[in-house]
Structures are given as structure tokens and as C-alpha cells.
Tab-separated table of N, CA and C in Angstrom:
chain	number	residue	atom	x	y	z
F	858	MET	N	19.375	55.334	-24.975
F	858	MET	CA	20.814	55.150	-25.003
F	858	MET	C	21.503	56.021	-23.955
F	859	LYS	N	21.020	57.282	-23.824
F	859	LYS	CA	21.616	58.178	-22.840
F	859	LYS	C	21.415	57.639	-21.428
F	860	THR	N	20.265	57.043	-21.184
F	860	THR	CA	19.980	56.484	-19.861
F	860	THR	C	20.958	55.369	-19.527
F	861	LYS	N	21.267	54.551	-20.493
F	861	LYS	CA	22.205	53.444	-20.300
F	861	LYS	C	23.586	53.973	-19.890
F	862	TYR	N	24.066	55.004	-20.585
F	862	TYR	CA	25.367	55.590	-20.250
F	862	TYR	C	25.326	56.312	-18.906
F	863	PHE	N	24.207	56.939	-18.617
F	863	PHE	CA	24.050	57.628	-17.338
F	863	PHE	C	24.134	56.629	-16.177
F	864	ILE	N	23.472	55.494	-16.314
F	864	ILE	CA	23.515	54.453	-15.281
F	864	ILE	C	24.922	53.886	-15.157
F	865	LEU	N	25.569	53.625	-16.282
F	865	LEU	CA	26.942	53.115	-16.264
F	865	LEU	C	27.884	54.111	-15.587
F	866	PHE	N	27.755	55.388	-15.930
F	866	PHE	CA	28.576	56.428	-15.311
F	866	PHE	C	28.323	56.482	-13.799
F	867	GLY	N	27.065	56.383	-13.403
F	867	GLY	CA	26.710	56.390	-11.979
F	867	GLY	C	27.330	55.222	-11.230
F	868	LEU	N	27.319	54.046	-11.836
F	868	LEU	CA	27.928	52.868	-11.209
F	868	LEU	C	29.441	53.032	-11.058
F	869	ILE	N	30.083	53.589	-12.069
F	869	ILE	CA	31.536	53.808	-11.997
F	869	ILE	C	31.866	54.801	-10.888
F	870	ILE	N	31.137	55.906	-10.819
F	870	ILE	CA	31.376	56.917	-9.778
F	870	ILE	C	31.122	56.326	-8.396
F	871	THR	N	30.067	55.545	-8.241
F	871	THR	CA	29.766	54.911	-6.956
F	871	THR	C	30.875	53.957	-6.548
F	872	THR	N	31.371	53.168	-7.478
F	872	THR	CA	32.461	52.227	-7.190
F	872	THR	C	33.715	52.964	-6.743
F	873	ILE	N	34.064	54.021	-7.443
F	873	ILE	CA	35.243	54.812	-7.066
F	873	ILE	C	35.031	55.442	-5.693
F	874	GLY	N	33.849	55.971	-5.455
F	874	GLY	CA	33.539	56.577	-4.157
F	874	GLY	C	33.648	55.582	-3.018
F	875	LEU	N	33.123	54.382	-3.207
F	875	LEU	CA	33.216	53.354	-2.168
F	875	LEU	C	34.662	52.945	-1.922
F	876	TYR	N	35.469	52.894	-2.972
F	876	TYR	CA	36.883	52.565	-2.800
F	876	TYR	C	37.588	53.636	-1.976
F	877	ILE	N	37.295	54.895	-2.262
F	877	ILE	CA	37.912	55.992	-1.510
F	877	ILE	C	37.496	55.931	-0.049
F	878	VAL	N	36.216	55.710	0.214
F	878	VAL	CA	35.740	55.605	1.595
F	878	VAL	C	36.388	54.415	2.281
F	879	ARG	N	36.533	53.319	1.586
F	879	ARG	CA	37.121	52.096	2.154
F	879	ARG	C	38.581	52.301	2.533
F	880	THR	N	39.339	53.019	1.706
F	880	THR	CA	40.773	53.148	1.956
F	880	THR	C	41.130	54.389	2.761
F	881	LYS	N	40.201	55.311	2.948
F	881	LYS	CA	40.511	56.513	3.731
F	881	LYS	C	40.843	56.105	5.161
F	882	GLY	N	41.893	56.655	5.701
F	882	GLY	CA	42.284	56.329	7.062
F	882	GLY	C	43.141	55.086	7.154
F	883	ASP	N	43.669	54.622	6.043
F	883	ASP	CA	44.498	53.423	6.054
F	883	ASP	C	45.957	53.722	6.386
F	884	ASP	N	46.200	54.844	7.018
F	884	ASP	CA	47.552	55.222	7.428
F	884	ASP	C	47.937	54.332	8.606
F	885	ILE	N	48.556	53.194	8.297
F	885	ILE	CA	48.900	52.239	9.345
F	885	ILE	C	50.371	51.872	9.242
F	886	ASP	N	50.921	51.437	10.366
F	886	ASP	CA	52.322	51.049	10.414
F	886	ASP	C	52.508	49.552	10.186
F	887	ILE	N	51.541	48.768	10.626
F	887	ILE	CA	51.587	47.310	10.479
F	887	ILE	C	50.294	46.888	9.797
F	888	LYS	N	50.384	46.047	8.808
F	888	LYS	CA	49.185	45.577	8.109
F	888	LYS	C	48.741	44.212	8.638
F	889	ASP	N	49.677	43.301	8.852
F	889	ASP	CA	49.351	41.946	9.300
F	889	ASP	C	50.015	41.643	10.626
F	890	PRO	N	49.382	40.969	11.536
F	890	PRO	CA	48.031	40.429	11.447
F	890	PRO	C	46.952	41.462	11.767
F	891	LEU	N	47.358	42.620	12.285
F	891	LEU	CA	46.402	43.670	12.632
F	891	LEU	C	46.810	44.980	11.962
F	892	PRO	N	45.845	45.744	11.452
F	892	PRO	CA	46.182	47.055	10.894
F	892	PRO	C	46.364	48.068	12.031
F	893	LEU	N	47.609	48.296	12.411
F	893	LEU	CA	47.907	49.138	13.572
F	893	LEU	C	48.694	50.381	13.197
F	894	LYS	N	48.362	51.463	13.855
F	894	LYS	CA	49.178	52.674	13.848
F	894	LYS	C	49.851	52.683	15.215
F	895	ILE	N	51.157	52.897	15.232
F	895	ILE	CA	51.924	52.750	16.471
F	895	ILE	C	52.614	54.055	16.843
F	896	TRP	N	52.473	54.403	18.122
F	896	TRP	CA	53.228	55.500	18.715
F	896	TRP	C	53.930	54.899	19.930
F	897	GLU	N	55.245	54.769	19.877
F	897	GLU	CA	55.981	54.151	20.984
F	897	GLU	C	56.935	55.140	21.629
F	898	ASN	N	56.999	55.072	22.952
F	898	ASN	CA	57.969	55.826	23.739
F	898	ASN	C	58.938	54.898	24.436
F	899	LYS	N	58.576	53.614	24.505
F	899	LYS	CA	59.355	52.621	25.262
F	899	LYS	C	59.405	53.003	26.740
F	900	ASN	N	58.344	53.650	27.211
F	900	ASN	CA	58.240	54.036	28.614
F	900	ASN	C	57.717	52.833	29.393
F	901	GLU	N	58.537	52.306	30.275
F	901	GLU	CA	58.162	51.079	30.979
F	901	GLU	C	57.418	51.331	32.284
F	902	THR	N	57.176	52.586	32.612
F	902	THR	CA	56.468	52.874	33.857
F	902	THR	C	54.987	53.133	33.628
F	903	LYS	N	54.602	53.396	32.400
F	903	LYS	CA	53.197	53.685	32.099
F	903	LYS	C	52.574	52.504	31.363
F	904	PRO	N	51.269	52.338	31.517
F	904	PRO	CA	50.614	51.218	30.832
F	904	PRO	C	50.594	51.403	29.315
F	905	ILE	N	50.497	50.281	28.626
F	905	ILE	CA	50.287	50.293	27.180
F	905	ILE	C	48.835	50.698	26.945
F	906	LEU	N	48.606	51.547	25.955
F	906	LEU	CA	47.244	51.908	25.580
F	906	LEU	C	46.918	51.234	24.253
F	907	PHE	N	45.868	50.426	24.260
F	907	PHE	CA	45.408	49.760	23.043
F	907	PHE	C	44.119	50.446	22.628
F	908	TYR	N	44.179	51.195	21.542
F	908	TYR	CA	43.073	52.035	21.086
F	908	TYR	C	42.350	51.359	19.929
F	909	LEU	N	41.045	51.228	20.060
F	909	LEU	CA	40.212	50.682	18.982
F	909	LEU	C	39.438	51.836	18.371
F	910	SER	N	39.674	52.107	17.108
F	910	SER	CA	38.983	53.224	16.462
F	910	SER	C	37.507	52.895	16.281
F	911	GLY	N	36.741	53.920	15.963
F	911	GLY	CA	35.351	53.705	15.604
F	911	GLY	C	35.273	53.089	14.218
F	912	ASP	N	34.064	52.859	13.754
F	912	ASP	CA	33.930	52.194	12.459
F	912	ASP	C	34.282	53.090	11.272
F	913	ALA	N	34.638	54.344	11.526
F	913	ALA	CA	35.111	55.232	10.454
F	913	ALA	C	36.620	55.111	10.259
F	914	GLY	N	37.288	54.376	11.128
F	914	GLY	CA	38.734	54.192	11.008
F	914	GLY	C	39.514	55.197	11.828
F	915	LEU	N	40.803	55.271	11.557
F	915	LEU	CA	41.686	56.185	12.286
F	915	LEU	C	41.696	57.543	11.598
F	916	GLY	N	40.679	58.316	11.878
F	916	GLY	CA	40.589	59.652	11.310
F	916	GLY	C	41.386	60.654	12.125
F	917	SER	N	41.217	61.909	11.798
F	917	SER	CA	41.991	62.963	12.458
F	917	SER	C	41.683	63.048	13.950
F	918	PHE	N	40.429	62.807	14.351
F	918	PHE	CA	40.077	62.866	15.768
F	918	PHE	C	40.802	61.774	16.551
F	919	SER	N	40.752	60.548	16.051
F	919	SER	CA	41.428	59.431	16.726
F	919	SER	C	42.931	59.658	16.789
F	920	LYS	N	43.499	60.130	15.689
F	920	LYS	CA	44.944	60.372	15.665
F	920	LYS	C	45.345	61.468	16.638
F	921	SER	N	44.520	62.505	16.777
F	921	SER	CA	44.881	63.576	17.712
F	921	SER	C	44.823	63.081	19.155
F	922	ILE	N	43.864	62.217	19.473
F	922	ILE	CA	43.808	61.627	20.818
F	922	ILE	C	45.078	60.819	21.068
F	923	CYS	N	45.426	59.969	20.121
F	923	CYS	CA	46.614	59.116	20.277
F	923	CYS	C	47.895	59.947	20.369
F	924	LYS	N	48.020	60.965	19.544
F	924	LYS	CA	49.215	61.815	19.584
F	924	LYS	C	49.336	62.538	20.918
F	925	ASN	N	48.210	63.033	21.452
F	925	ASN	CA	48.242	63.720	22.745
F	925	ASN	C	48.646	62.773	23.870
F	926	LEU	N	48.128	61.566	23.856
F	926	LEU	CA	48.505	60.585	24.881
F	926	LEU	C	49.961	60.162	24.712
F	927	HIS	N	50.413	60.052	23.477
F	927	HIS	CA	51.806	59.710	23.203
F	927	HIS	C	52.743	60.782	23.758
F	928	GLN	N	52.355	62.040	23.619
F	928	GLN	CA	53.167	63.140	24.147
F	928	GLN	C	53.259	63.094	25.669
F	929	LYS	N	52.309	62.428	26.300
F	929	LYS	CA	52.339	62.275	27.759
F	929	LYS	C	53.138	61.043	28.184
F	930	GLY	N	53.749	60.352	27.215
F	930	GLY	CA	54.652	59.259	27.518
F	930	GLY	C	54.100	57.858	27.372
F	931	TYR	N	52.926	57.710	26.807
F	931	TYR	CA	52.326	56.385	26.666
F	931	TYR	C	52.723	55.732	25.341
F	932	ASP	N	52.852	54.400	25.376
F	932	ASP	CA	52.974	53.606	24.156
F	932	ASP	C	51.555	53.307	23.693
F	933	ILE	N	51.260	53.616	22.438
F	933	ILE	CA	49.900	53.440	21.935
F	933	ILE	C	49.917	52.574	20.686
F	934	TYR	N	49.029	51.597	20.686
F	934	TYR	CA	48.818	50.733	19.532
F	934	TYR	C	47.352	50.912	19.142
F	935	ALA	N	47.119	51.552	18.001
F	935	ALA	CA	45.760	51.891	17.583
F	935	ALA	C	45.312	50.968	16.451
F	936	LEU	N	44.265	50.219	16.713
F	936	LEU	CA	43.697	49.319	15.710
F	936	LEU	C	42.723	50.092	14.834
F	937	ASN	N	42.941	50.040	13.536
F	937	ASN	CA	42.021	50.654	12.593
F	937	ASN	C	40.857	49.682	12.403
F	938	SER	N	39.799	49.894	13.172
F	938	SER	CA	38.657	48.975	13.168
F	938	SER	C	37.977	48.894	11.811
F	939	LYS	N	37.946	50.013	11.097
F	939	LYS	CA	37.300	50.005	9.775
F	939	LYS	C	38.013	49.040	8.833
F	940	VAL	N	39.325	49.102	8.817
F	940	VAL	CA	40.094	48.223	7.933
F	940	VAL	C	39.995	46.772	8.406
F	941	TYR	N	40.151	46.552	9.713
F	941	TYR	CA	40.188	45.183	10.231
F	941	TYR	C	38.833	44.490	10.122
F	942	PHE	N	37.768	45.194	10.485
F	942	PHE	CA	36.453	44.565	10.529
F	942	PHE	C	35.637	44.788	9.258
F	943	TRP	N	36.280	45.290	8.185
F	943	TRP	CA	35.550	45.511	6.938
F	943	TRP	C	34.904	44.212	6.466
F	944	ASN	N	35.642	43.133	6.575
F	944	ASN	CA	35.090	41.807	6.297
F	944	ASN	C	34.849	41.115	7.630
F	945	GLU	N	33.821	40.296	7.678
F	945	GLU	CA	33.445	39.623	8.920
F	945	GLU	C	34.619	38.823	9.482
F	946	LYS	N	34.810	38.928	10.801
F	946	LYS	CA	35.890	38.217	11.488
F	946	LYS	C	35.301	37.260	12.521
F	947	ASP	N	35.993	36.163	12.726
F	947	ASP	CA	35.621	35.212	13.763
F	947	ASP	C	36.073	35.783	15.109
F	948	PRO	N	35.162	35.954	16.072
F	948	PRO	CA	35.537	36.552	17.358
F	948	PRO	C	36.659	35.804	18.079
F	949	LYS	N	36.646	34.478	18.020
F	949	LYS	CA	37.697	33.699	18.689
F	949	LYS	C	39.055	33.947	18.041
F	950	LYS	N	39.080	34.003	16.717
F	950	LYS	CA	40.338	34.249	15.999
F	950	LYS	C	40.852	35.662	16.298
F	951	THR	N	39.949	36.626	16.340
F	951	THR	CA	40.340	38.002	16.672
F	951	THR	C	40.916	38.064	18.076
F	952	ALA	N	40.263	37.409	19.030
F	952	ALA	CA	40.764	37.392	20.409
F	952	ALA	C	42.140	36.739	20.476
F	953	GLU	N	42.332	35.684	19.712
F	953	GLU	CA	43.624	34.990	19.679
F	953	GLU	C	44.727	35.902	19.120
F	954	ILE	N	44.436	36.592	18.040
F	954	ILE	CA	45.421	37.492	17.427
F	954	ILE	C	45.765	38.644	18.371
F	955	LEU	N	44.743	39.252	18.983
F	955	LEU	CA	44.984	40.346	19.934
F	955	LEU	C	45.792	39.866	21.126
F	956	SER	N	45.456	38.698	21.623
F	956	SER	CA	46.162	38.126	22.768
F	956	SER	C	47.632	37.885	22.441
F	957	GLN	N	47.898	37.300	21.285
F	957	GLN	CA	49.286	37.045	20.874
F	957	GLN	C	50.067	38.347	20.731
F	958	PHE	N	49.442	39.352	20.148
F	958	PHE	CA	50.110	40.640	19.967
F	958	PHE	C	50.482	41.256	21.316
F	959	LEU	N	49.517	41.286	22.239
F	959	LEU	CA	49.781	41.901	23.544
F	959	LEU	C	50.775	41.083	24.360
F	960	GLU	N	50.700	39.758	24.279
F	960	GLU	CA	51.675	38.921	24.985
F	960	GLU	C	53.092	39.215	24.504
F	961	GLU	N	53.251	39.414	23.211
F	961	GLU	CA	54.566	39.743	22.649
F	961	GLU	C	55.064	41.084	23.187
F	962	LYS	N	54.171	42.045	23.300
F	962	LYS	CA	54.555	43.358	23.838
F	962	LYS	C	54.955	43.247	25.305
F	963	PHE	N	54.216	42.448	26.071
F	963	PHE	CA	54.524	42.298	27.494
F	963	PHE	C	55.792	41.480	27.721
F	964	LYS	N	56.077	40.535	26.838
F	964	LYS	CA	57.264	39.692	26.987
F	964	LYS	C	58.525	40.552	27.052
F	965	HIS	N	58.598	41.553	26.218
F	965	HIS	CA	59.749	42.461	26.192
F	965	HIS	C	59.929	43.130	27.555
F	966	HIS	N	58.842	43.549	28.155
F	966	HIS	CA	58.921	44.254	29.432
F	966	HIS	C	59.172	43.304	30.602
F	967	LYS	N	58.657	42.088	30.532
F	967	LYS	CA	58.897	41.123	31.605
F	967	LYS	C	60.368	40.745	31.675
F	968	ASN	N	61.025	40.713	30.528
F	968	ASN	CA	62.452	40.401	30.512
F	968	ASN	C	63.268	41.445	31.255
F	969	ARG	N	62.731	42.629	31.377
F	969	ARG	CA	63.419	43.700	32.097
F	969	ARG	C	62.896	43.837	33.529
F	970	HIS	N	62.164	42.858	33.995
F	970	HIS	CA	61.600	42.852	35.351
F	970	HIS	C	60.713	44.071	35.587
F	971	CYS	N	59.940	44.392	34.604
F	971	CYS	CA	59.053	45.545	34.698
F	971	CYS	C	57.616	45.050	34.622
F	972	THR	N	56.791	45.543	35.492
F	972	THR	CA	55.377	45.194	35.400
F	972	THR	C	54.681	46.319	34.651
F	973	LYS	N	53.876	45.934	33.715
F	973	LYS	CA	53.208	46.924	32.884
F	973	LYS	C	51.789	46.456	32.618
F	974	ASN	N	50.865	47.384	32.619
F	974	ASN	CA	49.470	47.068	32.373
F	974	ASN	C	49.069	47.503	30.975
F	975	CYS	N	47.880	47.082	30.594
F	975	CYS	CA	47.328	47.495	29.307
F	975	CYS	C	45.955	48.106	29.554
F	976	VAL	N	45.727	49.260	28.965
F	976	VAL	CA	44.428	49.914	29.048
F	976	VAL	C	43.833	49.908	27.648
F	977	SER	N	42.599	49.454	27.551
F	977	SER	CA	41.922	49.422	26.262
F	977	SER	C	40.998	50.634	26.162
F	978	ILE	N	41.093	51.344	25.043
F	978	ILE	CA	40.279	52.536	24.809
F	978	ILE	C	39.500	52.313	23.524
F	979	LYS	N	38.213	52.581	23.560
F	979	LYS	CA	37.368	52.428	22.368
F	979	LYS	C	36.675	53.745	22.098
F	980	PHE	N	36.719	54.185	20.846
F	980	PHE	CA	36.015	55.400	20.456
F	980	PHE	C	34.943	55.055	19.444
F	981	CYS	N	33.759	55.582	19.685
F	981	CYS	CA	32.673	55.412	18.727
F	981	CYS	C	31.813	56.668	18.767
F	982	LEU	N	31.612	57.281	17.628
F	982	LEU	CA	30.854	58.519	17.556
F	982	LEU	C	29.358	58.274	17.687
F	983	GLY	N	28.880	57.182	17.123
F	983	GLY	CA	27.435	56.966	17.057
F	983	GLY	C	26.873	56.072	18.063
């Protein structure tokens, strides 16, 4: 009987632990269609930085990189890869969503006769 309760307790603790790991780093500004953390300066002379986090999500290391670049005047859109790719995604659909998002960002700047580039940054520890 004790073994049965021990196994049940272990399963409950494991489930709670997995939930905590899954939701850690979910500090995002936009949930749909992409889980993004945004740092904007509206600086039209510097390129947009599109940051893709590692599979651990937007942890303190990723946030410190983004904050430092933001302080230098860059607009940064950081995709929380852990949250977005937790469930399998269709590559074509992902490319379409990313393309639409970036086109919308560039549309604002084109209306002001400003040319702006996008730099993609990817961080992965492993």
C-alpha cells in the first residue's frame, strides 16, 4: 500500500515539476501569433533585431543580452523558442507567421521613407 502512495506522490511531483519547467520564462509581451518579449526604441536608423532564444526559453542570460542591445538603441523582438516550439510546428506556417510579423514592422518604417534592416540572432547553449 505504501508503494502505491509513493508512486502516486512521485507522479504528482513530476507533473508539477514539468509544469514549472514548461512555464518558466514565459515572461512575454505578445502571446499570439508568436510569444514575443519586446524592447522598442522606435529608432529608425538601426536595424531591427529578431532574437530567437535557445530551447530553455527567455532566461536571464537572453534577457540581459536583449536589454544591453536595447540600451544601445535597437528595437528587439525576442521569440521565446521554448514556448513556441513546445508543440511541433509546421515549418511553412512558422515562416509565414514570421514573415507577416516582420512585414508589419517594416511597413511602419516604409511609410516614413526609412530603410531598415533586420538582423536575426540565435542563442543556443548546447
